[in-house]
PDB file of C-alpha atoms and ligand atoms in Angstrom:
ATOM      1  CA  UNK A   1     -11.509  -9.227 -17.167  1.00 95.00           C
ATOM      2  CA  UNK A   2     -10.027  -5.792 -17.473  1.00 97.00           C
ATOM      3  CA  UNK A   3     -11.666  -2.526 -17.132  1.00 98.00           C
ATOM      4  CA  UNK A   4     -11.122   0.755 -17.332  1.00 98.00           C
ATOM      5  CA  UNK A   5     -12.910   3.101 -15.268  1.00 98.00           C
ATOM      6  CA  UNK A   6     -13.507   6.470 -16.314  1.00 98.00           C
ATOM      7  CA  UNK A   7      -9.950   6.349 -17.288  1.00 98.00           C
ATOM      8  CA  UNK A   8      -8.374  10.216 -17.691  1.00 98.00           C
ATOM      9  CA  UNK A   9      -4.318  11.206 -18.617  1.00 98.00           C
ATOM     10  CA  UNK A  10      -3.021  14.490 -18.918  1.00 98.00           C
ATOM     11  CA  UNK A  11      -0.004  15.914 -19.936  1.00 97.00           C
ATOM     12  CA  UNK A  12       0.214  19.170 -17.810  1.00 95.00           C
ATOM     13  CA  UNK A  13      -2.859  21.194 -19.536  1.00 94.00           C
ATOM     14  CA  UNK A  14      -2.936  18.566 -22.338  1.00 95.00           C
ATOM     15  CA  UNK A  15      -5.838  16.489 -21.071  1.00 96.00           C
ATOM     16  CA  UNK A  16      -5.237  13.053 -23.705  1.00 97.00           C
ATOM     17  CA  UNK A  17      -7.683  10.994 -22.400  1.00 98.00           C
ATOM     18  CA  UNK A  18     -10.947  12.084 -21.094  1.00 97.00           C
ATOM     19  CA  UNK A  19     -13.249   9.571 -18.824  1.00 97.00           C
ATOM     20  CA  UNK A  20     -12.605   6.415 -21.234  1.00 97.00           C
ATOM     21  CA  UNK A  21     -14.652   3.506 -19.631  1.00 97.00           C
ATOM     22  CA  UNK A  22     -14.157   0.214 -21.564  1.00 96.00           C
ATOM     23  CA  UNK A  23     -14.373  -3.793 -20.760  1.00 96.00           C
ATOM     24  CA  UNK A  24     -11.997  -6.721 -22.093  1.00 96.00           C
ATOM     25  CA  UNK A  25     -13.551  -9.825 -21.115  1.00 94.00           C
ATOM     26  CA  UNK A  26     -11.264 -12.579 -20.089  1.00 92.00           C
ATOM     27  CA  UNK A  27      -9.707 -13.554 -23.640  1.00 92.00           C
ATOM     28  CA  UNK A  28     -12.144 -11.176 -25.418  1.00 96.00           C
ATOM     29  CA  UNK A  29     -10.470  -9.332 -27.876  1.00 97.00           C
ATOM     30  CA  UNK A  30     -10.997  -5.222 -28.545  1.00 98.00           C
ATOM     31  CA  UNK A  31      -9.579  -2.568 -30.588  1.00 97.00           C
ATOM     32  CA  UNK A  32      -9.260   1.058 -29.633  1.00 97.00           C
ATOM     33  CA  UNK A  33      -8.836   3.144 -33.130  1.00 96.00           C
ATOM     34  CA  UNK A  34      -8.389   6.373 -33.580  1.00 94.00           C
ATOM     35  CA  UNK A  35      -6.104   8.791 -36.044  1.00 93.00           C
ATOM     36  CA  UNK A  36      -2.856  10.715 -34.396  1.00 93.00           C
ATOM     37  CA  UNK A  37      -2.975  12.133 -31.295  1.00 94.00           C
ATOM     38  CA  UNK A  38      -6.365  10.708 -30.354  1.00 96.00           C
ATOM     39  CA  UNK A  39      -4.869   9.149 -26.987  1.00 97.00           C
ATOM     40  CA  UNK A  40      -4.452   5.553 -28.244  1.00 97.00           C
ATOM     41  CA  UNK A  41      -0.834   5.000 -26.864  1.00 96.00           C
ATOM     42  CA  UNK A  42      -1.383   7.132 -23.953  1.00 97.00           C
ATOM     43  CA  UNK A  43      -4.662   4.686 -22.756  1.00 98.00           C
ATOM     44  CA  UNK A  44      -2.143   1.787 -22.800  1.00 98.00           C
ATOM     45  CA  UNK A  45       0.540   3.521 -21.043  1.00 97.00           C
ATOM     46  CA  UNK A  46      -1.894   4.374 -18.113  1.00 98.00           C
ATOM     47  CA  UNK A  47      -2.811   0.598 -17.899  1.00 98.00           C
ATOM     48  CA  UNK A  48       0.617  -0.105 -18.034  1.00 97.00           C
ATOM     49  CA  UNK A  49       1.270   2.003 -15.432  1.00 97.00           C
ATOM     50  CA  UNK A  50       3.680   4.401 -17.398  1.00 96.00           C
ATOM     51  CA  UNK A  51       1.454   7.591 -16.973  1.00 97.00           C
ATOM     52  CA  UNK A  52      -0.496   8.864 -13.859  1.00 97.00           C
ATOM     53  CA  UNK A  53      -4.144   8.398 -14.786  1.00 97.00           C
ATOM     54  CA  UNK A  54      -7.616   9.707 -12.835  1.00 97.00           C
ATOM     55  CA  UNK A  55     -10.294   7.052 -12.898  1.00 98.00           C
ATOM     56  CA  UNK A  56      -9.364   3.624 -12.333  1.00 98.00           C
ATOM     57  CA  UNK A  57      -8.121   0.026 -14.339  1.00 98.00           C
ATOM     58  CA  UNK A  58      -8.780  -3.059 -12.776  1.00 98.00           C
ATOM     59  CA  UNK A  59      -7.692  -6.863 -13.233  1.00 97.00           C
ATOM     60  CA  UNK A  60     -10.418  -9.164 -12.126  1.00 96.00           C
ATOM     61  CA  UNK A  61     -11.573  -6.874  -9.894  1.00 96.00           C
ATOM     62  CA  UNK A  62      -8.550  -6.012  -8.226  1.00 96.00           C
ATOM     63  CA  UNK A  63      -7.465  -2.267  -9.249  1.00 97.00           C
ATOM     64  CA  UNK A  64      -3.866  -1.937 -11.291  1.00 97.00           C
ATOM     65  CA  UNK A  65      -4.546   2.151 -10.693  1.00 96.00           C
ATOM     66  CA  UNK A  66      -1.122   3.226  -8.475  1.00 94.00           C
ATOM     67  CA  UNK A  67       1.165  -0.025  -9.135  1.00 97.00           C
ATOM     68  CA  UNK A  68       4.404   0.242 -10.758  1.00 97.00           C
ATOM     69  CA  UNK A  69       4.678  -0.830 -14.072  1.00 95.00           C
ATOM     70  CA  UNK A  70       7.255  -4.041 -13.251  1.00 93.00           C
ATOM     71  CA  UNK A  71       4.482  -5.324 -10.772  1.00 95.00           C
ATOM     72  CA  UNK A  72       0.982  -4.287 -13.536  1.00 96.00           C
ATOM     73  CA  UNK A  73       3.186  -6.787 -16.135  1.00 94.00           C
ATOM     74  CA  UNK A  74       3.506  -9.535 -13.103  1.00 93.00           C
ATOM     75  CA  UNK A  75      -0.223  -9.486 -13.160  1.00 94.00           C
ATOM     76  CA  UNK A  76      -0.302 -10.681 -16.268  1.00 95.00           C
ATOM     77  CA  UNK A  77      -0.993  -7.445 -18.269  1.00 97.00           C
ATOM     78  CA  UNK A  78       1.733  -7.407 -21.017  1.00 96.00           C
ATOM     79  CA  UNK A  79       2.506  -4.062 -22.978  1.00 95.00           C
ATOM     80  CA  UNK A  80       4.021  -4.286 -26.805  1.00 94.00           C
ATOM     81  CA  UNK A  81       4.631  -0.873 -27.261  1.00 88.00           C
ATOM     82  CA  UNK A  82       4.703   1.210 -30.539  1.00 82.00           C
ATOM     83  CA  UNK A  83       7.815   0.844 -32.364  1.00 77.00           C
ATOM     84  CA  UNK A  84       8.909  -2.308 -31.092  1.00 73.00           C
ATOM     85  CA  UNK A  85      11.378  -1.839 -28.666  1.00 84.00           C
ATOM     86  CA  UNK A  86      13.701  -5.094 -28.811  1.00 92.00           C
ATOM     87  CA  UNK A  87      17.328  -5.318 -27.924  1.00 93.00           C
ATOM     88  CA  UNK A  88      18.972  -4.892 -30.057  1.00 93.00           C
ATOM     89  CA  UNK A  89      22.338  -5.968 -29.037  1.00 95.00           C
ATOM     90  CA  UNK A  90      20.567  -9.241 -27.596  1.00 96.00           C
ATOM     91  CA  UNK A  91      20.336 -12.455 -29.909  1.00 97.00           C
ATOM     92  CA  UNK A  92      16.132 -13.435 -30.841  1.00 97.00           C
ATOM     93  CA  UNK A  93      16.370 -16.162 -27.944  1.00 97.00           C
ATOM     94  CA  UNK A  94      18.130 -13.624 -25.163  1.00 97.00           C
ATOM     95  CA  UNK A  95      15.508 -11.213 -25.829  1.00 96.00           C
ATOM     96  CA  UNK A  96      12.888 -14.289 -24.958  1.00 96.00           C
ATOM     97  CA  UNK A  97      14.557 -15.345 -21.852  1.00 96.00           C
ATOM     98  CA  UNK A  98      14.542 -11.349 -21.044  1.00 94.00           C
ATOM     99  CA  UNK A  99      11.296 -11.358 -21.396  1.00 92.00           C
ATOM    100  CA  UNK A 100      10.289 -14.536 -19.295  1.00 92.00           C
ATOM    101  CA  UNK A 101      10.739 -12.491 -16.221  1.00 89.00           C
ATOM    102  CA  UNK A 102       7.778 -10.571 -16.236  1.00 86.00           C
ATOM    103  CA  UNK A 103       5.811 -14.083 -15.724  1.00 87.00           C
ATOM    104  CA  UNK A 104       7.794 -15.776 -13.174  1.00 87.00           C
ATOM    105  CA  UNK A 105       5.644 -17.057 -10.438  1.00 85.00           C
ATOM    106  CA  UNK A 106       2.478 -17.182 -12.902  1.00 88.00           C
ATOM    107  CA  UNK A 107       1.703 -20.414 -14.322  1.00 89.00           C
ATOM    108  CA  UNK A 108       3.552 -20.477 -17.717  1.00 90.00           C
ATOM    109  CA  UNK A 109       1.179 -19.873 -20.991  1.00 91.00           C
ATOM    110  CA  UNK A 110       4.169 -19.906 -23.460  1.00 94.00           C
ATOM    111  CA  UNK A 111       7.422 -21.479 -23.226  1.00 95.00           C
ATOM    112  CA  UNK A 112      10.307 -20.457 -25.965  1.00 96.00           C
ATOM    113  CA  UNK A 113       9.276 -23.155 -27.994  1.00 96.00           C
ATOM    114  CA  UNK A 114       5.534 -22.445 -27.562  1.00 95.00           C
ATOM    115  CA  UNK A 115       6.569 -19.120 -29.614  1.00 95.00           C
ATOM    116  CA  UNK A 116       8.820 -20.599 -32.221  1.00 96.00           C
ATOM    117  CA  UNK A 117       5.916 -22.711 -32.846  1.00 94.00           C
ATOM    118  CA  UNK A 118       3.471 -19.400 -33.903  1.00 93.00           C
ATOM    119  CA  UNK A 119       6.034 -17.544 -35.069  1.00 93.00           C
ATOM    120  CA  UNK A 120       8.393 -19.964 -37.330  1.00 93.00           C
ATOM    121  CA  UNK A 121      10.710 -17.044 -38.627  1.00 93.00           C
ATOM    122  CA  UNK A 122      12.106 -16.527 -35.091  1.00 95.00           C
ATOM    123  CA  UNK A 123      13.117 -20.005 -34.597  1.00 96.00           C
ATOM    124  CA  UNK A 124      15.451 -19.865 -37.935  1.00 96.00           C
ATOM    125  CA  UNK A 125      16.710 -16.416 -36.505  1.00 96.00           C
ATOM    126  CA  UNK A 126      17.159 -17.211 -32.609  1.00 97.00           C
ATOM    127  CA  UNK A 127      21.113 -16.546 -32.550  1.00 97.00           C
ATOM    128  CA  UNK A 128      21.241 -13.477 -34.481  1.00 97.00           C
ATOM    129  CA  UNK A 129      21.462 -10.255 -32.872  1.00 96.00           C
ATOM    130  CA  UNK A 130      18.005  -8.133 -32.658  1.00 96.00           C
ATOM    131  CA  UNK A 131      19.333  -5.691 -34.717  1.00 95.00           C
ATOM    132  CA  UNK A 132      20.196  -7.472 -37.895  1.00 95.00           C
ATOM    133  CA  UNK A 133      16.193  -8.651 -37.797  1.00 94.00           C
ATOM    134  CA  UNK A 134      13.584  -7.083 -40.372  1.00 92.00           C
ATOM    135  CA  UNK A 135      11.034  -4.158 -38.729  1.00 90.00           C
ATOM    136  CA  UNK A 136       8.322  -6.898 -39.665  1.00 90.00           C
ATOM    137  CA  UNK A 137      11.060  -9.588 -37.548  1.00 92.00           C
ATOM    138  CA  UNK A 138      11.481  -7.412 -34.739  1.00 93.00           C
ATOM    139  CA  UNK A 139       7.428  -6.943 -34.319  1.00 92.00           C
ATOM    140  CA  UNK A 140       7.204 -10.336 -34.159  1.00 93.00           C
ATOM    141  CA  UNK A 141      10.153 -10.889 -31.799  1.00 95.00           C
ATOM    142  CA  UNK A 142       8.193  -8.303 -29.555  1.00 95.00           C
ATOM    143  CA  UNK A 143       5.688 -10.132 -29.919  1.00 94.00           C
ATOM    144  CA  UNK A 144       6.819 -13.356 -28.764  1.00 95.00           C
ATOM    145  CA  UNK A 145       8.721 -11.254 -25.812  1.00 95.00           C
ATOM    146  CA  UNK A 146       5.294 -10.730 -24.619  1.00 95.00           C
ATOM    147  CA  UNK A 147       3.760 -14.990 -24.765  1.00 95.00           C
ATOM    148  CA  UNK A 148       6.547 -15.912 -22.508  1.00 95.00           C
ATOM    149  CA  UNK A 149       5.994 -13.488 -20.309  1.00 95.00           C
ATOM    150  CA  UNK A 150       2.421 -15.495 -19.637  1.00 94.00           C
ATOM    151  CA  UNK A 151       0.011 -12.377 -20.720  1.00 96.00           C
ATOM    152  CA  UNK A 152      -3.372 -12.592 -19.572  1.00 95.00           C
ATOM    153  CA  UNK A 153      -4.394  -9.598 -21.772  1.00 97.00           C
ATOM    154  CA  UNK A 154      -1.576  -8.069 -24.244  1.00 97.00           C
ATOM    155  CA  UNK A 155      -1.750  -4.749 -24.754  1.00 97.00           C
ATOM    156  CA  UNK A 156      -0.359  -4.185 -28.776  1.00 97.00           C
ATOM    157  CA  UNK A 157       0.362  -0.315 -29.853  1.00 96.00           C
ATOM    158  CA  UNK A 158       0.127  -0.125 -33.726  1.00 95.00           C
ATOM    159  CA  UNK A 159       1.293  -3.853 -34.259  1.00 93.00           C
ATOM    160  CA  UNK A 160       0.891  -3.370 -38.320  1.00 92.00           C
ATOM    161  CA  UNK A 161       2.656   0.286 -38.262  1.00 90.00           C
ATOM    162  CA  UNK A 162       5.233   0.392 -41.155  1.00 87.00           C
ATOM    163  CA  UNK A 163       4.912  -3.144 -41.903  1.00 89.00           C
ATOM    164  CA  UNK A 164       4.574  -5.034 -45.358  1.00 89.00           C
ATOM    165  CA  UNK A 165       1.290  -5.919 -46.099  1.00 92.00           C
ATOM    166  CA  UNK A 166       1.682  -9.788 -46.128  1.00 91.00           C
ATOM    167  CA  UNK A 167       3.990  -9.067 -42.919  1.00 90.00           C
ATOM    168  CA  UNK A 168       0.820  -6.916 -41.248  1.00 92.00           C
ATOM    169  CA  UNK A 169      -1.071 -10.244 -42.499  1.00 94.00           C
ATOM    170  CA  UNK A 170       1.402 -12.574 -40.513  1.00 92.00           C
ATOM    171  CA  UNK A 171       0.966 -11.247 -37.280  1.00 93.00           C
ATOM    172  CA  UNK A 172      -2.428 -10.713 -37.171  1.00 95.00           C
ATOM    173  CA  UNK A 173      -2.542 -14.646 -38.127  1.00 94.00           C
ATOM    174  CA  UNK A 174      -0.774 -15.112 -34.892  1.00 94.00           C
ATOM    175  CA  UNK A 175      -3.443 -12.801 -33.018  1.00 96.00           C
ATOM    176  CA  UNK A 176      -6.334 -14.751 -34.285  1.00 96.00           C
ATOM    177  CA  UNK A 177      -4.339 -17.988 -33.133  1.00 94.00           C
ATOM    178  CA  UNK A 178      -4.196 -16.077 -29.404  1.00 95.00           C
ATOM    179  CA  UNK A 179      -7.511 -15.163 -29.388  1.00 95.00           C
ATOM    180  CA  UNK A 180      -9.984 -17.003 -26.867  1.00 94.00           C
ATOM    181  CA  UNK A 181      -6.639 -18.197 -24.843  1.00 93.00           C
ATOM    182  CA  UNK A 182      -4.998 -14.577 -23.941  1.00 95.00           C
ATOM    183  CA  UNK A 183      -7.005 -10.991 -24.007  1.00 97.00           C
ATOM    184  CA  UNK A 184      -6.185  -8.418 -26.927  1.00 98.00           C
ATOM    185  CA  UNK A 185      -6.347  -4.623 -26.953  1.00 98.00           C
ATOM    186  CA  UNK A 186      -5.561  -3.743 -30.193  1.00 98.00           C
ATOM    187  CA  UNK A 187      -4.550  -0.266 -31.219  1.00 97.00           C
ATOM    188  CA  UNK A 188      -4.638   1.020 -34.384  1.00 95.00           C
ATOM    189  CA  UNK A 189      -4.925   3.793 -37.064  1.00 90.00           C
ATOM    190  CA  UNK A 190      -5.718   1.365 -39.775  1.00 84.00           C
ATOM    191  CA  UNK A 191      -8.598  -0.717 -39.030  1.00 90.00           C
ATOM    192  CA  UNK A 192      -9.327  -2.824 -41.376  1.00 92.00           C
ATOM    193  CA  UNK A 193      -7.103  -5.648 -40.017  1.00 94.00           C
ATOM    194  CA  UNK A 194      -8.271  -5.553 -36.640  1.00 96.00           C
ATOM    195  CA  UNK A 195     -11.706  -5.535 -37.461  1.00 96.00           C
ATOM    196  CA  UNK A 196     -11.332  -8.901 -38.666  1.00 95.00           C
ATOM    197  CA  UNK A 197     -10.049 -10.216 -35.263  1.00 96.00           C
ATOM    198  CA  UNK A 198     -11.724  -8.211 -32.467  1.00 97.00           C
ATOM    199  CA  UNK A 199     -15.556  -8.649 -30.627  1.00 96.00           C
ATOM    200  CA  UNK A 200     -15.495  -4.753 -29.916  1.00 96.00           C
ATOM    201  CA  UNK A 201     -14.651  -1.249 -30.921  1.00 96.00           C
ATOM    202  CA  UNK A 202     -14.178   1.877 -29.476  1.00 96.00           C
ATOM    203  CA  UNK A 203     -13.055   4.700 -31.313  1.00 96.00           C
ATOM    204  CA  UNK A 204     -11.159   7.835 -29.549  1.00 96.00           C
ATOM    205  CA  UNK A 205     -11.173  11.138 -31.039  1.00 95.00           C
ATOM    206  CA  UNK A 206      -8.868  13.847 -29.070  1.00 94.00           C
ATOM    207  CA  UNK A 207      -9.480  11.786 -26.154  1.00 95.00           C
ATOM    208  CA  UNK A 208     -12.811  11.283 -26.407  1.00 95.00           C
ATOM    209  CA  UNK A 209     -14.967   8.256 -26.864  1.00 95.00           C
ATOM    210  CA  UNK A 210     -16.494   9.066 -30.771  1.00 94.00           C
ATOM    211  CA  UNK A 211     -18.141   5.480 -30.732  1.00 93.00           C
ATOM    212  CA  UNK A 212     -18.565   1.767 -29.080  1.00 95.00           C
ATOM    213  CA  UNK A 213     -19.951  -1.151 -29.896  1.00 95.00           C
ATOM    214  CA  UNK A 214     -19.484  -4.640 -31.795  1.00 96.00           C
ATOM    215  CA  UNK A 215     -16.707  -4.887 -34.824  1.00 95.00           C
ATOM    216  CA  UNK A 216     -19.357  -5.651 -37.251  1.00 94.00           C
ATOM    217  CA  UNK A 217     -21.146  -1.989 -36.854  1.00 94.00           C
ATOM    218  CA  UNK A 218     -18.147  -0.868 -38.056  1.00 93.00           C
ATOM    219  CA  UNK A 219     -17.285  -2.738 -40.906  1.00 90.00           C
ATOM    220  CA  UNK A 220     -18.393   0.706 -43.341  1.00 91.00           C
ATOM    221  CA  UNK A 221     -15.054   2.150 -43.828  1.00 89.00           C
ATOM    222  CA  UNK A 222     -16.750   5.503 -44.713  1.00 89.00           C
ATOM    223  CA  UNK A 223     -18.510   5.514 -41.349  1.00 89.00           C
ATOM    224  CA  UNK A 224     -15.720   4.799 -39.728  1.00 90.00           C
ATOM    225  CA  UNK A 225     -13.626   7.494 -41.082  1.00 88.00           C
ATOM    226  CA  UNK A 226     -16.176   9.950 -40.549  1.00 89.00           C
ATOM    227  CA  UNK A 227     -15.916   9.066 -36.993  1.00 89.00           C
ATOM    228  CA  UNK A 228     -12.471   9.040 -36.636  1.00 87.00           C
ATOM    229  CA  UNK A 229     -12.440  13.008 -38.787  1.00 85.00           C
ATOM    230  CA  UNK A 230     -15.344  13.847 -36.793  1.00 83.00           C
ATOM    231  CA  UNK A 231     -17.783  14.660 -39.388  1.00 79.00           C
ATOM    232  CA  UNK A 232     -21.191  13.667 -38.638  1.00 65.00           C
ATOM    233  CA  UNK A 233     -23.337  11.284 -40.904  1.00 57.00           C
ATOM    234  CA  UNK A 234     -25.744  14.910 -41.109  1.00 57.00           C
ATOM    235  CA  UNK A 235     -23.153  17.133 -42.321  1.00 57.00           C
ATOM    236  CA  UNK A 236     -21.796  14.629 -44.676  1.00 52.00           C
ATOM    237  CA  UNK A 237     -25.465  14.322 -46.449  1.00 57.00           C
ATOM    238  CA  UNK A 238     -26.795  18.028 -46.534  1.00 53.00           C
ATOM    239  CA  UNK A 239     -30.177  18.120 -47.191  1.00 52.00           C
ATOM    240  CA  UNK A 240     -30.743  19.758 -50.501  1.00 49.00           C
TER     241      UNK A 240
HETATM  242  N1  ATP B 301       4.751  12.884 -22.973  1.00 53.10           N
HETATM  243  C1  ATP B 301       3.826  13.742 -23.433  1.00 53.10           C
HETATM  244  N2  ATP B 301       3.828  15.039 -23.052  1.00 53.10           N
HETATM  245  C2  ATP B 301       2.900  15.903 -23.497  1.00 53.10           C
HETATM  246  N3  ATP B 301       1.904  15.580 -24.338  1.00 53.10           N
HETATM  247  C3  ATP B 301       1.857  14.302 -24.761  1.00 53.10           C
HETATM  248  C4  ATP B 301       2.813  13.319 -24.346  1.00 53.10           C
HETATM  249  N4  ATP B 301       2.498  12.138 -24.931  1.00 53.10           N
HETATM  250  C5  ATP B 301       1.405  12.378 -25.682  1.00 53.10           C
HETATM  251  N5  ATP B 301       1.020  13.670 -25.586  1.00 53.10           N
HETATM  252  C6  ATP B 301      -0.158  14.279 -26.235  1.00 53.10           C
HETATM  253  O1  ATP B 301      -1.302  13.548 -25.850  1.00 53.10           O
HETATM  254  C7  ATP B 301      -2.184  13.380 -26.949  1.00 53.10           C
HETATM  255  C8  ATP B 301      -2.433  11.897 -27.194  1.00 53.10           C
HETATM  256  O2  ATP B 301      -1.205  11.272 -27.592  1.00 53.10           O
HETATM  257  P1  ATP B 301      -1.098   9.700 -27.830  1.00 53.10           P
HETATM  258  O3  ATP B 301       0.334   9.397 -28.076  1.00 53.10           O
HETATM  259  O4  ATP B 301      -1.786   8.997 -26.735  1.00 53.10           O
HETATM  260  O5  ATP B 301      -1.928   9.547 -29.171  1.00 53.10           O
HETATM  261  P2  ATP B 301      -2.067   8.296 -30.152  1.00 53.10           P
HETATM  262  O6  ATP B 301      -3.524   8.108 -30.357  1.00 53.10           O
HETATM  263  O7  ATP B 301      -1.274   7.156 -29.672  1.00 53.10           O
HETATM  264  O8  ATP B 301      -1.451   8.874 -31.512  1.00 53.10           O
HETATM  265  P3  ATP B 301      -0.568   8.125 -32.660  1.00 53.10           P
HETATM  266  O9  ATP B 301      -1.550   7.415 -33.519  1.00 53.10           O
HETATM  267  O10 ATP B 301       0.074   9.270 -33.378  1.00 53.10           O
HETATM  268  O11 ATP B 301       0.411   7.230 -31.991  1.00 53.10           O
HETATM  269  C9  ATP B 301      -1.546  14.108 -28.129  1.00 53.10           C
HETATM  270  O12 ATP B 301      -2.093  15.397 -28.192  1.00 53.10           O
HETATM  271  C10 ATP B 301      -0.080  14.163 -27.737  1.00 53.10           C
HETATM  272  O13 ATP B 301       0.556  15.284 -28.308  1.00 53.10           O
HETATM  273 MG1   MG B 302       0.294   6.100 -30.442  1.00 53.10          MG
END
């Protein structure tokens, strides 16, 4: 299980993240949402260990809070971050093998072929350099970067960001495939997608924690929205 703790980042007087306390049961799946700037990225840095943060994130109990990011992802908590960062220069299969480091001397969850398996257009493209791949090919390549390295949870910043629809569709295929066998924090702007895979929601607003609770309470689009804007359900119906 992971859990944050009252989890806080600033940014010199820029506080991003104010007191978020959330739980991801082992292989339970969550999505933080949340429009610009509502401290989505910056929550998974912290667990990643790529921002100083106040409060606390734990692994099974034991607390990730002052590690360096190399040893958080040998724990088996496994950051895709927004954007996608592949190598570029690196063939598909060299950017796998890169990223089978981070879970050497864990039991292995994924091997190479494991991940050709899920994700079928990276075994056609596993000599050709990063590069020459598709935005919707390099998510998925970052993606399967993260199996090998034997995630317990996988942390995924805006997996669907810029991507075709029917590509969005693919790789959220593959996250319903992972789900009950590796954890998922799922960030997004757009929800509707992760809705469909996660147990539980919490939505940030400017750092804040605007709402909790199961997927299906926030199935109403409109609600949701109004949560994410900030306008409350009162000042949306006036009374006349
Ligand atoms: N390195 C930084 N230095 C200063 N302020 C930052 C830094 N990174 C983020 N911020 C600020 O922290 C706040 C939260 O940013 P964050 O990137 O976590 O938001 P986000 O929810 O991921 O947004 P988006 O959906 O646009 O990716 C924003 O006000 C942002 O300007
Ligand atoms: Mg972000």
């Amino acid at each position: 299980m992971l859990e944050l703790e009252k989890l806080s980042v600033s940014y010199g007087p820029v506080r991003a993240v104010n007191e978020l306390s959330l739980r991801v049961p082992s292989a339970g799946a969550v999505a933080i949402l949340g429009p610009n700037g509502a401290g989505k990225t910056s929550t998974l840095r912290a667990i990643s260990g790529l921002v100083p943060h106040g409060g606390a994130v734990l692994l099974n109990g034991r607390k990730l809070s002052g590690r360096s990011p190399r040893e958080i992802a040998r724990t088996g908590v496994i950051q895709v971050p927004e954007g996608r960062r592949v190598f570029g220069s690196l063939s598909v299969e060299e950017n796998l093998h890169v990223g089978m480091v981070a879970g050497r001397g864990r039991e292995r969850r994924f091997s190479i072929s494991d991940v050709y398996d899920l994700l079928p257009a990276l075994a056609r493209m596993r000599g050709r350099a990063a590069w020459a791949l598709s935005g919707g090919e390099q998510q998925m390549l970052a993606v399967g970067r993260a199996l090998v390295a034997s995630p317990e949870v996988l942390l995924l910043d805006e997996p669907s960001l810029g991507l075709a629809p029917a590509v969005a569709d693919r790789i959220y295929d593959t996250f319903r495939q992972l789900k009950g066998s590796v954890g998922l924090v799922i960030v997004e702007q757009m929800a509707a997608r992760a809705l469909a895979v996660v147990d539980e929601v919490f939505v940030l607003r400017e750092g804040e924690t605007a709402g909790a609770g199961a997927a299906t309470e926030f199935a109403d689009p409109v609600r949701l929205a109004r949560l994410m804007i900030g306008v409350h359900e009162d000042d949306a119906h006036p009374a006349s």
